[in-house]
Structure formats: C-alpha cells, structure tokens
Coordinates of C-alpha atoms in Angstrom, one line a residue:
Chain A
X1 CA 0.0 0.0 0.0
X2 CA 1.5 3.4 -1.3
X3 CA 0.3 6.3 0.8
X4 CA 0.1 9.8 -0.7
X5 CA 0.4 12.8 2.0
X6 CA -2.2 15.3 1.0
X7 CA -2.1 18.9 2.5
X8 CA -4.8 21.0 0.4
X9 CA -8.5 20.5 0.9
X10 CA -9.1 21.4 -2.7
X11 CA -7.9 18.4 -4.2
X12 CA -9.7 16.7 -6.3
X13 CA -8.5 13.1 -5.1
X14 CA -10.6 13.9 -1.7
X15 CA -14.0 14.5 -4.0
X16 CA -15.5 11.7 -3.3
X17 CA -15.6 12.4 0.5
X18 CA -16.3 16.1 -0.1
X19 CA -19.6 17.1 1.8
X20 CA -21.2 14.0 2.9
X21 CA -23.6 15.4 5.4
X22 CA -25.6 15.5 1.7
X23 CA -23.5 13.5 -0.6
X24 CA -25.5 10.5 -0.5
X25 CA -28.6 12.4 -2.0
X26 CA -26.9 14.5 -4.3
X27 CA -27.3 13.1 -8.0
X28 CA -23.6 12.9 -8.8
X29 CA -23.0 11.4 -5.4
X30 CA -25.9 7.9 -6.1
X31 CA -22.9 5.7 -7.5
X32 CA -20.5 6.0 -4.4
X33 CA -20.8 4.4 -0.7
X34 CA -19.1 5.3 2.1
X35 CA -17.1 3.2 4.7
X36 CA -16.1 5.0 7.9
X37 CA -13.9 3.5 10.5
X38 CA -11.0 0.8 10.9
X39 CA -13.7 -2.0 11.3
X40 CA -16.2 -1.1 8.5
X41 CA -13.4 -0.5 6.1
X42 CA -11.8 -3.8 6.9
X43 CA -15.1 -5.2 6.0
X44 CA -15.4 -3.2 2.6
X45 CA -12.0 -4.5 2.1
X46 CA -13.4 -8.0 2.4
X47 CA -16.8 -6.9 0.4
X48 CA -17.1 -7.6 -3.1
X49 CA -17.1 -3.9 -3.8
X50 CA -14.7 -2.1 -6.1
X51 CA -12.8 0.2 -3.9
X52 CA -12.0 3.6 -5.2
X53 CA -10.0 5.4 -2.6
X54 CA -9.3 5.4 1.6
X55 CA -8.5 8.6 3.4
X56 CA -7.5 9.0 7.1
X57 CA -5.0 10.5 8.9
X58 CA -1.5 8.2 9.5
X59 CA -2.5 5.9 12.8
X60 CA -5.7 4.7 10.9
X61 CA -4.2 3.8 8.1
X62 CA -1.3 1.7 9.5
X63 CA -4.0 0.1 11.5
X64 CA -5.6 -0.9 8.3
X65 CA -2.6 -1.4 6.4
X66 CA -2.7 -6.0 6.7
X67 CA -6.3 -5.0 5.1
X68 CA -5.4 -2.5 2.4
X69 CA -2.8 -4.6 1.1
X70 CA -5.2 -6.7 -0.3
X71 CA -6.8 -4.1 -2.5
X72 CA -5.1 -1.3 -4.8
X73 CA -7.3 1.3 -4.1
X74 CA -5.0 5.0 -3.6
X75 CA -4.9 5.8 0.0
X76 CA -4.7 9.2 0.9
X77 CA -2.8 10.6 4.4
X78 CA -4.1 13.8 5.8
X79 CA -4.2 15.4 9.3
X80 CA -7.7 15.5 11.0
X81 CA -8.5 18.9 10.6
X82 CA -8.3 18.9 6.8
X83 CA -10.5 15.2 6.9
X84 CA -13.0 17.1 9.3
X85 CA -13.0 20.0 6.8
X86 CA -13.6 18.5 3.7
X87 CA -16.0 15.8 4.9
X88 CA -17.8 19.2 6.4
X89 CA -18.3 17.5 9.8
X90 CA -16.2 16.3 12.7
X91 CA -14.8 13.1 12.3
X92 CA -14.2 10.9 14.9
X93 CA -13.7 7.4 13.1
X94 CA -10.3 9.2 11.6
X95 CA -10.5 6.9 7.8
X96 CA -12.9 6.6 5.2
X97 CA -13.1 4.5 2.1
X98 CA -15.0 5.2 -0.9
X99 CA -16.4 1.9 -3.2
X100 CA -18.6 2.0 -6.7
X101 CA -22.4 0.8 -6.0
X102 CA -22.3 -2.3 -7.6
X103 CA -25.4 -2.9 -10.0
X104 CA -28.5 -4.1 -7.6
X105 CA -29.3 -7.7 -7.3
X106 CA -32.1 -9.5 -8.5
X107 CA -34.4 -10.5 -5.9
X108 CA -35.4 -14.1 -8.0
X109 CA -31.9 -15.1 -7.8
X110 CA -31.4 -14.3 -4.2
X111 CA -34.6 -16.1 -2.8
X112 CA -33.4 -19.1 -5.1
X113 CA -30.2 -19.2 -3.5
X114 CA -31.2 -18.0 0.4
X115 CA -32.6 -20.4 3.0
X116 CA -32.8 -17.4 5.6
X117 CA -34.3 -14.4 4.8
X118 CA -35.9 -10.9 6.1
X119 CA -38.1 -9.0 4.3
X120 CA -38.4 -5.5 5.3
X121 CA -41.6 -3.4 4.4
X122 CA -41.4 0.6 5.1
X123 CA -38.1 0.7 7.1
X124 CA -36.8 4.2 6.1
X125 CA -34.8 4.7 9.1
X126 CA -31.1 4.2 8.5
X127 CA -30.6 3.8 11.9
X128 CA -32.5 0.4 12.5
X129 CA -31.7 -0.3 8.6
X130 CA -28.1 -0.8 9.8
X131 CA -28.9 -2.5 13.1
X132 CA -31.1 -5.3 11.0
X133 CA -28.0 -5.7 9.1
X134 CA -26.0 -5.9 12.1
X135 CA -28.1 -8.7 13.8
X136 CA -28.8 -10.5 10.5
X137 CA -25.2 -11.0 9.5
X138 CA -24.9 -12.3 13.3
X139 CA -27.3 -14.8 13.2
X140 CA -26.4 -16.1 9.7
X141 CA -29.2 -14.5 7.1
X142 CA -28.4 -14.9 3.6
X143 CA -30.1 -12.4 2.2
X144 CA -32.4 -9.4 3.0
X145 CA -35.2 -8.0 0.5
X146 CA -36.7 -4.7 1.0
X147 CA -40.0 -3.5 -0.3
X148 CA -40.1 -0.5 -2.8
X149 CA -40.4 2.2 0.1
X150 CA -37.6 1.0 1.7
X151 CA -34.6 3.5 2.8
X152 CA -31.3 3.1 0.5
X153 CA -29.1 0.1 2.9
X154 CA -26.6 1.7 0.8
X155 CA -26.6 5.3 2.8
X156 CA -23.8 6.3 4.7
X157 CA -25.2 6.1 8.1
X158 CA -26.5 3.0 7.4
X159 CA -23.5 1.5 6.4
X160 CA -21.7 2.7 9.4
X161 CA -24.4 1.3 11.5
X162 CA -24.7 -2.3 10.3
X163 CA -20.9 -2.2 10.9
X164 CA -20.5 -2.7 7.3
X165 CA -22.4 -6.0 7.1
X166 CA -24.6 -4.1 4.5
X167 CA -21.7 -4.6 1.9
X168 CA -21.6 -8.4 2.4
X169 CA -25.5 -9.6 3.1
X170 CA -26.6 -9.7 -0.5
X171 CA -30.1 -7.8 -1.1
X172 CA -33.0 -6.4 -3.5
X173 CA -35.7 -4.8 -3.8
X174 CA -38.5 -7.1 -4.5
X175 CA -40.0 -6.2 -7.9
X176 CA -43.6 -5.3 -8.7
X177 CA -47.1 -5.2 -7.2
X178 CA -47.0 -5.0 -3.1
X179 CA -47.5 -7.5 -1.1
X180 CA -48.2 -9.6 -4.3
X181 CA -44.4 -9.5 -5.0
X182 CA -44.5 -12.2 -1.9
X183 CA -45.1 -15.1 -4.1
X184 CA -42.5 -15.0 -5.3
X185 CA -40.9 -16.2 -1.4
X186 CA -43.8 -18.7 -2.1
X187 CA -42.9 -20.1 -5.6
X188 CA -39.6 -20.9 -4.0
X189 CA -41.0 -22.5 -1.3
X190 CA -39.9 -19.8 1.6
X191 CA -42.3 -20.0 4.4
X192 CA -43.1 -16.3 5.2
X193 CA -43.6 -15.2 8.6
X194 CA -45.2 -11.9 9.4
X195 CA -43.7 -10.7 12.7
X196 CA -46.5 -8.3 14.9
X197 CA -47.5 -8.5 18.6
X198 CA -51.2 -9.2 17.4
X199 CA -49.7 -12.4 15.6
X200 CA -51.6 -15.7 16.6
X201 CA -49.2 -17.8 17.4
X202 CA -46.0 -17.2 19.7
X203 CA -42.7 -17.1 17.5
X204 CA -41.1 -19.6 19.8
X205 CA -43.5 -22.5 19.7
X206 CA -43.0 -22.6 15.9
X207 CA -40.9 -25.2 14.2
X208 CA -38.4 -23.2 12.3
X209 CA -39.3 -24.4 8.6
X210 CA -36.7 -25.3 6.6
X211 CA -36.7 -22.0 4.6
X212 CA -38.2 -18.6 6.1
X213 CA -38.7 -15.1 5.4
X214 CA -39.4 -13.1 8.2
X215 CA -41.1 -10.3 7.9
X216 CA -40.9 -6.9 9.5
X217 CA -42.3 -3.8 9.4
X218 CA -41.6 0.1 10.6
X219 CA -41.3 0.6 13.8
X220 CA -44.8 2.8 14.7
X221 CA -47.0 1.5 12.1
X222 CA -45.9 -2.1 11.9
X223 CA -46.5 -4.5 8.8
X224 CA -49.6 -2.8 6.5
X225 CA -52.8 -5.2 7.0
X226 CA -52.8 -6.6 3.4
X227 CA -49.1 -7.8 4.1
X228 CA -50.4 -9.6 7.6
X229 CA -52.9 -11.2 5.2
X230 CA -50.3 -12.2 2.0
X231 CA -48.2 -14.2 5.0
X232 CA -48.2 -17.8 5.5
X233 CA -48.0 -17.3 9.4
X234 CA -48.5 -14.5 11.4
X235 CA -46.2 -15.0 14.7
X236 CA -45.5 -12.9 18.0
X237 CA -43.0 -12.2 20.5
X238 CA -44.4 -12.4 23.7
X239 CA -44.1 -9.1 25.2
X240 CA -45.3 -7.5 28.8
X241 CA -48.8 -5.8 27.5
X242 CA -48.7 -1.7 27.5
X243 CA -44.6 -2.0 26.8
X244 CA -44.4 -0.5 23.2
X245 CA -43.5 -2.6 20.6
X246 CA -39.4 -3.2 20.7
X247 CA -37.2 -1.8 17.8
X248 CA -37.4 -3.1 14.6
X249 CA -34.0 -4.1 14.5
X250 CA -34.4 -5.5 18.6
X251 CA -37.2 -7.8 17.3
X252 CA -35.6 -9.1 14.4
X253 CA -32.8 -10.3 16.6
X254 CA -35.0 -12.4 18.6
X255 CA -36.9 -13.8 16.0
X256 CA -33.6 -14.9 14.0
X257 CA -31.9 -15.7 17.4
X258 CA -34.7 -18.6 17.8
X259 CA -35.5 -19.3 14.2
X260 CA -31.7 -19.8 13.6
Chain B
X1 CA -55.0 20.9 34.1
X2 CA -54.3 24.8 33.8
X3 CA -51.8 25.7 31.2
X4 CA -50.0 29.7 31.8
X5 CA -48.6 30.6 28.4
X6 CA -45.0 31.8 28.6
X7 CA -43.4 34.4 26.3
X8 CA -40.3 35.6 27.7
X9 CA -37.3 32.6 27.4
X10 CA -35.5 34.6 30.7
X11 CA -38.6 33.7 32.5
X12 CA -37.7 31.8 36.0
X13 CA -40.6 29.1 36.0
X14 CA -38.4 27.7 33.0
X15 CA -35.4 27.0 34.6
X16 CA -35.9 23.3 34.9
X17 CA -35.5 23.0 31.2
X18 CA -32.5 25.6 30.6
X19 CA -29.6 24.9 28.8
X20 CA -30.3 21.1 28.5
X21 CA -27.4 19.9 26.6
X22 CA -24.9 20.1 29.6
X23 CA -27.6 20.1 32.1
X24 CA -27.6 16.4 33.7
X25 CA -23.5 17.3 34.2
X26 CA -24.3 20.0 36.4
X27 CA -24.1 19.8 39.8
X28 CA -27.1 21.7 40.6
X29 CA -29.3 19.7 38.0
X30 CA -28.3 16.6 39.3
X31 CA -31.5 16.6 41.2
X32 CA -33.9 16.6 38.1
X33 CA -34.9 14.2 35.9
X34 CA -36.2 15.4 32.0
X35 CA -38.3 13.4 30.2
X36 CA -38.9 14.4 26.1
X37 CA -41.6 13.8 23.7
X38 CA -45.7 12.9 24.5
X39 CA -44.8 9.2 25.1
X40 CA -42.0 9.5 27.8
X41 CA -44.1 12.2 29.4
X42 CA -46.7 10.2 29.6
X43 CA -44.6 7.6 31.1
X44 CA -43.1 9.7 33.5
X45 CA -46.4 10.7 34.7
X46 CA -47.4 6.9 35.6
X47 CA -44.2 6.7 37.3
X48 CA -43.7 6.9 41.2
X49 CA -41.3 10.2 40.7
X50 CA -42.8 13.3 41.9
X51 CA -43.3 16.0 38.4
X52 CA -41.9 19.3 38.7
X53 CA -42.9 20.9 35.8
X54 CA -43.9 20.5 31.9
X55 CA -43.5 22.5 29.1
X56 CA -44.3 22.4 25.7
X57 CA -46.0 23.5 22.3
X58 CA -49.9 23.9 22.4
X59 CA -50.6 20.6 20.5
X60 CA -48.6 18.8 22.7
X61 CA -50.1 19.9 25.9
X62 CA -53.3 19.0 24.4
X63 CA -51.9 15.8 23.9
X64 CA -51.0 15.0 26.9
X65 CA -54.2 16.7 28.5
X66 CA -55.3 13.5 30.5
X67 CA -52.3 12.2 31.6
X68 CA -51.4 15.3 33.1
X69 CA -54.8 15.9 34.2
X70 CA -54.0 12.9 37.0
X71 CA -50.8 15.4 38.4
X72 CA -50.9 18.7 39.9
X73 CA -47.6 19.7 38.3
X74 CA -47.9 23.3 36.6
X75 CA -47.8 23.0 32.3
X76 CA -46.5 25.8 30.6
X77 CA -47.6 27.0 26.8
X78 CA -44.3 28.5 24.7
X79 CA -43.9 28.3 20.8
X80 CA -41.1 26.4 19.2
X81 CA -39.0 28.6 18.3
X82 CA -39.2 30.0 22.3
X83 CA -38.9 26.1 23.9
X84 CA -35.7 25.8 21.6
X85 CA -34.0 28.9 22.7
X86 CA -34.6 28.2 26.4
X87 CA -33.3 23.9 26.3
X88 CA -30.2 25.3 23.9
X89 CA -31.0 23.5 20.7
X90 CA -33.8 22.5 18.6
X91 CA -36.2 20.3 20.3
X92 CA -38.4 18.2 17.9
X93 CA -40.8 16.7 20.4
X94 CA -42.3 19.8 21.4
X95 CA -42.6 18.9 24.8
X96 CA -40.3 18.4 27.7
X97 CA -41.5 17.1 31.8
X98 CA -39.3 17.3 35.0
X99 CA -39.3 15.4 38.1
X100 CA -37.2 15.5 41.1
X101 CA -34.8 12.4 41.4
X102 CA -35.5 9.6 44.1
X103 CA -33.8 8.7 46.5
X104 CA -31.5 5.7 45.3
X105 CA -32.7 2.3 46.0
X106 CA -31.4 -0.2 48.3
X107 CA -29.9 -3.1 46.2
X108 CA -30.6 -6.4 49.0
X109 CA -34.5 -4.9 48.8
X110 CA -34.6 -4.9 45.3
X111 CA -33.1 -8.3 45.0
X112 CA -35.0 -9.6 47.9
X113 CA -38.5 -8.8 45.3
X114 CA -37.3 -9.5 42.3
X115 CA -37.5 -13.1 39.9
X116 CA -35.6 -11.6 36.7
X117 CA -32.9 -9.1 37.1
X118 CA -30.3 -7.6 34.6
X119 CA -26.9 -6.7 35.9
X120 CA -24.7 -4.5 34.1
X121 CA -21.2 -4.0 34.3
X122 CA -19.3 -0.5 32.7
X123 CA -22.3 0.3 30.6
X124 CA -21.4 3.6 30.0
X125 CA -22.9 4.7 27.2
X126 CA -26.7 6.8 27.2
X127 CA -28.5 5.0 24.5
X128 CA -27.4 1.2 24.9
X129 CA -28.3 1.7 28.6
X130 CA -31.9 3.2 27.6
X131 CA -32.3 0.9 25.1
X132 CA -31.9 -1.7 27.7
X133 CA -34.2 -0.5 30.0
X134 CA -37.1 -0.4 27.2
X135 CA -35.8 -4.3 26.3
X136 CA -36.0 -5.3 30.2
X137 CA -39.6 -4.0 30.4
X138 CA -40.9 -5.5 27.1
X139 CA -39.9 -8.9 28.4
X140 CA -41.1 -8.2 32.1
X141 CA -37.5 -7.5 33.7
X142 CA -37.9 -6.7 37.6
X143 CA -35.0 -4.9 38.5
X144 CA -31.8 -3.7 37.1
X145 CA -28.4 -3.7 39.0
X146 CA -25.7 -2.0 38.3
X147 CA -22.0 -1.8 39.1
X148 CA -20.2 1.3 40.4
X149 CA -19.0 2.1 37.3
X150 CA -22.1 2.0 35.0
X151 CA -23.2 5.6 33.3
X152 CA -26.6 7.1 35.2
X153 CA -29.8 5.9 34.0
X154 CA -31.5 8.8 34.3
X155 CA -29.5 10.9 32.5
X156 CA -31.9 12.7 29.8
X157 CA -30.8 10.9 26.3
X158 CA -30.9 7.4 28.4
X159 CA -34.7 8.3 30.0
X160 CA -35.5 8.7 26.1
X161 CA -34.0 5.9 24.1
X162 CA -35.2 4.0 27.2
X163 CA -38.8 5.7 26.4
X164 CA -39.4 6.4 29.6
X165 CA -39.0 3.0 31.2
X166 CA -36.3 3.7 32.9
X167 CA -38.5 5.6 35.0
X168 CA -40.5 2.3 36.0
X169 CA -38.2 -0.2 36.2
X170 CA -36.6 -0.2 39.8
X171 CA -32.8 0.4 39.7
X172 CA -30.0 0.3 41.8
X173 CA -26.1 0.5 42.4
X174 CA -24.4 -2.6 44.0
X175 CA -22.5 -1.6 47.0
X176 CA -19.1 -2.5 47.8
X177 CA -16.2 -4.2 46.1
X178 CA -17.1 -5.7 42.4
X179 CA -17.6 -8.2 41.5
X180 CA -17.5 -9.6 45.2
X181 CA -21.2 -7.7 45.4
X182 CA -22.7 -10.4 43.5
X183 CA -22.7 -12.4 46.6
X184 CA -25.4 -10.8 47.1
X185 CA -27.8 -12.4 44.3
X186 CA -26.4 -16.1 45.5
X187 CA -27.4 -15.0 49.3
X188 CA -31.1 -14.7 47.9
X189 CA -30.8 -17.8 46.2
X190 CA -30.9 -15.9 42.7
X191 CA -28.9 -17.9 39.8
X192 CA -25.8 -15.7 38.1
X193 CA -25.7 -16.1 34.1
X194 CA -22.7 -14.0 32.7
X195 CA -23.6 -13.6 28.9
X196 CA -20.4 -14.2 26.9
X197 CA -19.8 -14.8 23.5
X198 CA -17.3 -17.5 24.8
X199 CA -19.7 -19.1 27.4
X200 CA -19.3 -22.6 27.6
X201 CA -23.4 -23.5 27.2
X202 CA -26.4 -21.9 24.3
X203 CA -28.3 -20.3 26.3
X204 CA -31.5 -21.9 24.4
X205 CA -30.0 -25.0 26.4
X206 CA -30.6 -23.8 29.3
X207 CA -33.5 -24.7 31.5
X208 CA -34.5 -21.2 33.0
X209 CA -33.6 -21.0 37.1
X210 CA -36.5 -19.8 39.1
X211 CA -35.0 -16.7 39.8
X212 CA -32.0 -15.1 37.5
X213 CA -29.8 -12.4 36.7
X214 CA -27.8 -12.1 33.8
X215 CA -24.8 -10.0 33.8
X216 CA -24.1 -8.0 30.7
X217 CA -20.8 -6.2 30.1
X218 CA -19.9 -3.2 27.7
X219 CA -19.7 -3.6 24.1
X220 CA -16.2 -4.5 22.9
X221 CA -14.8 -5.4 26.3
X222 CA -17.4 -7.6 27.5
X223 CA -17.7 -8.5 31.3
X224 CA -14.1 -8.6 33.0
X225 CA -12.6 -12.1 34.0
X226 CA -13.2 -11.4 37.6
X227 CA -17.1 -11.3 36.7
X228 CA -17.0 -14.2 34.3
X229 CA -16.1 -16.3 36.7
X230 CA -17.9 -15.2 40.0
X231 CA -20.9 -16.6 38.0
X232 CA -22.7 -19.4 38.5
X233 CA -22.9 -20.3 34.2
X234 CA -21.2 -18.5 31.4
X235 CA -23.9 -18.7 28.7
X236 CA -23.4 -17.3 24.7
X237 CA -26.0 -16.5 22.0
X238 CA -25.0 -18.7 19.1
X239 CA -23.7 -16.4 16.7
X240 CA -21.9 -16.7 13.2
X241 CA -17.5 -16.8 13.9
X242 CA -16.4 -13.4 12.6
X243 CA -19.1 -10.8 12.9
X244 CA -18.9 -8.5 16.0
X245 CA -21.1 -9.0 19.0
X246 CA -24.5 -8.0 18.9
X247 CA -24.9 -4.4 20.2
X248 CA -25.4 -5.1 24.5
X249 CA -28.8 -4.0 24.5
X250 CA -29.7 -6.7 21.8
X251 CA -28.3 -9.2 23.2
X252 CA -29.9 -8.4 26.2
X253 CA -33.6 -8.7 24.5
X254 CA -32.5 -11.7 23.0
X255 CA -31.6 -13.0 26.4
X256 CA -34.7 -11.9 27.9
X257 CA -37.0 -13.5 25.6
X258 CA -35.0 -17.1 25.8
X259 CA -35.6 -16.8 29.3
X260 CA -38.8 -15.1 30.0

C-alpha cells in the first residue's frame, strides 16, 4: 500500500468524501458508498465492492494497512482537521473509504439461493436499517429483501451502523405489485412469517421451517394489513402488555436468534 | 389541568429546562430528571417520581391533556422557536416534563423482590443503557443492578431511548467491592448467568432457574474475568464466527425472551 500525503482541501482526489452530510442524496453522489472507520473498512476491504479510494490521517491507516494490502485502491494521508474540513463535519472514526455501488441484485436469484431471509416493508430509518444488518449477519441470514419504500441500505449512516455487514448480506428490492411480490418467497418454497405483537401464534413454539422469510415492518405503524394477510403465518414475540413494541431491528434479533 | 402561556425565554418558571445539553452534568441539576416527547411524558407521569414541571407547544399539551390531568404539576404553553432557545438547541418533540430524582434504591431490597434481574457491568454509554431498560420491560425484567461504574440511567438521552421506562423499572447500584457484590444475588438464592460470546453452554439449552440475573458487560470489552467467573454459568448467543457481537442492548432482548 503506497500512501500519498495530501495537504490541500481542494484536491480533487478527496472529491468523493467532499460534503457527505448531503452527498448521498446529491445526484452525482448515487454511484459511491461510504465506509467509515477501521472496522467497517476492513469489512469493505473484504466486500465484493470495487474500492476507489481510503482517506484517514497516519494511525488509521497503518491500523488498516494487513487489510489494504489486499486491494489497490489509492490511499490518501491527511491530518484531522483537513478530513474534518472537507467531509464538512467532525470526524471521529479518523478513515474513510470510498467503493462503486455495484449494479442491484435481482431478488429471484437471491430467494433461489437463500434459506434465511428478512423481508423488510417501510423501514426508512437508516438507523434500525443498519442495526437489521447488524443482527442479520450475526445470526447467519443470507439475504435481505426490502420492499419498494424501503430506505437506500446503501446510505452512509446506514452502512456505518450495520458495521458494514450491509456490503456483504446480499439484497433487492422485490419487484412489482406489493404485497403480491411475496409469491415469489412462495414459488420458492420460503415459508413467510409476518412478525406483529397481534400475531396468533407465539414465534417460539414454531418449528423453524426449513426456509423462512421473516417479515418486519416500521417501527410505529408495523407491517400494512394486506401484508399480515399475504403471510403464510402470522407470529409474535411475547411481550409485557402496555410495553411499546421493541425496535425493529431489537425484534428481528429475537426472531432470527430462535429461528436460527 | 391549567396551562400559563410563557413568552419571555428569561422567564424563571423555565429553569428546569434551561440549557439542557450540559444540564444532567451540572451539579445543581443533578436533582432533576427530563423526560422528552408525549410518550416519555406520559410515562413519566405513571411513574412513582414526583413531576416538577412540563412544558411544551400547544398541540402537545393537548396531547397529553389526560395524563397530566392525573398530576398537579404546573404545564407551561411556549412556541417552538421559544422552547428551543430556552433547552439550547432545537427540540423536535415539542414537549419536555421534569421530576425531582429519588432517593436511590437499596440493592438487598430490590433483589429480595425481584424473579428476573439484569446486571450491568461499565455500561457507559446513554442510549445502549436506555435501550436496555425499554428491552428489560418488554420482556417483564424486575430490577436492574448496576455496578459502580455503569453511566446514570436517568441521565436525559438514556430516559429517552429508554422511552421512559427507565422511569418504571426499579434500579439500583451494588455496593461494595465488584464483582464480590454479586454475593449478594447467590445469598437470595438468585442464579448468576454472565452472557459471553465464549460461554461454555447456548443459552436456548438452558433450562431457565426460578429466579435469575444475567450480567451483561460493555460492548467490545465484554464483562471482565473477575465477573465471568464469580458466576454461576457462562452462557453465549449462538452467533456466526467473525461478525462482532451484537450491540449489549440486543443481546440483552434476546436474552430476555429465551428466558422469560
């Protein structure tokens, strides 16, 4: 790994990191993801995506230099005012790394493939976006399919959130029609479990079928009524009553912790 | 429940909610507890801890006009842009509540009472320490320990991740030396699960004990050896080699609903 010293804020090697409180909505910006951090870089270092460039000031990047090696992506050496000034906020991670969005999956070939799955309907907080990642890649899911209002996985904050496990669970967004797109879970013989605290039956008495979809819905509003309805089984995690309903991301932990 | 509209940010009756960004830090604020947002308020007000004061934006009030109806606590009417100036930045949930703090707990009491405890060792950070309250009393926790050097739960940002069940869920400090307080859960006959990623037993194997506390450390160092080993089991959530540990709070729910 060579590492260039760069002293100017203006140069145009640091673009793709310029601005990024906005960058990921920003037209030009759509085709570039974001790793920050020695862990989450490691793990776009170990992602399938094709890495463009790593800035960070010197102790990150000798920490990530066994990683880096690996890839040929420039990496760029600056002090942490100049990061903090071109990124246009305070960072406290001290690298970033830049990678091409890779062309989107297609959701037939994933359910094909998957024997584990979550299927997320109106989660357009990046927040828990990242956490489901998070506690999806921990409990072995091989795939995650969003519906078409889903948040971009892909966003910054997101990424940093799922601790990067957003580069290496493969998803899509399920094509078509809503809930009809379901069938195709069905067609491949996924059993598809619709996670809400009215569900009939508690999550923990089920046998885990040999292939499942679980699926969960935004925090607040929960899965939409015609979704409940497209599901093979509606199931429940017993709760205290007049708790509220535990994060998204929570609940999907214990329903892959004892499907899994 | 009479509302008195306030215009002027100086205005003294406001000084529970002044300068809130700092404020829990401050040594004469540490007797006041702030719960944000209609929800936590509402929580707070079906709490035992005695309400000082609410403030907030018209709707909000109105909102919350039958909770607060059951408190004598005066409510205060400001606008947005007033509310904001006075708390020292912009506050979204238009509506803010304080309480005095209680007097702490006694540990042996609240073990004495209690069938499923956490215990939490150098949990230091707001929001996985809220977070865990609001997992502890979806799945019916009784109590939750901590050790000496364990952030404070009622610290603002912790009441509100917690959404306000950190307000209902009896806490308390261990006293004396750690983890040699722990005797104090084997004296009332209450079985010690450490949670550890290298635990020798699932904890799906395990049969739950009548009564039980499982001892969470902080993320990334995870509970010292000293506390691994004053436990009675070292249990681990099956997870897949080479992601990071689920975020403490998570593992916690999962925990909690294995053994509840």
């Amino acid at each position: 790994m060579d590492v260039e010293s760069i002293t100017d804020a203006a140069d145009p090697r640091l673009d793709d990191f310029r601005d990024l409180t906005d960058a990921d909505v920003r037209p030009d910006r759509r085709g570039i993801v974001i790793a920050e951090g020695v862990n989450v870089v490691e793990r776009m270092v170990g992602s399938p995506y094709r890495m463009r460039a790593v800035v960070g000031v010197a102790s990150r990047l000798d920490a990530l230099r066994p990683a880096l090696a690996q890839r040929d992506a420039p990496a760029y050496a600056v002090d942490k005012w100049l990061l903090s000034e071109v990124v246009g906020f305070r960072v406290t991670r001290g690298v970033l790394a830049s990678a091409d969005r890779p062309p989107a999956l297609d959701a037939a070939e994933l359910v094909a493939a998957a024997r584990r799955i979550a299927v997320l309907e109106g989660l357009n907080d990046f927040e828990n976006l990242g956490s489901l990642f998070r506690n999806a890649a921990a409990f072995g899911v091989d795939a995650v399919l969003l519906d078409p209002t889903c948040a971009d996985p892909l966003y910054r904050r997101s990424v940093r959130v799922s601790m990067g496990h957003v580069l290496r669970i493969p998803f899509a967004v399920l094509p078509g029609a809503w809930p009809g797109a379901l069938d195709l879970l069905r067609g491949h013989g996924v059993t598809t479990l619709a996670l809400t605290p009215r569900g009939e039956r508690p999550l923990r008495e089920l046998a885990a079928p040999d292939r499942w979809a679980v699926l969960l819905g935004a925090e607040g509003p929960g899965l939409a009524a015609a979704t409940l309805a497209a599901a093979d089984e509606r199931v429940r995690i017993p709760m205290v009553a007049g708790v509220d309903s535990l994060n998204v991301a929570t609940a999907a932990a214990v329903a892959f912790a004892q499907l899994c």
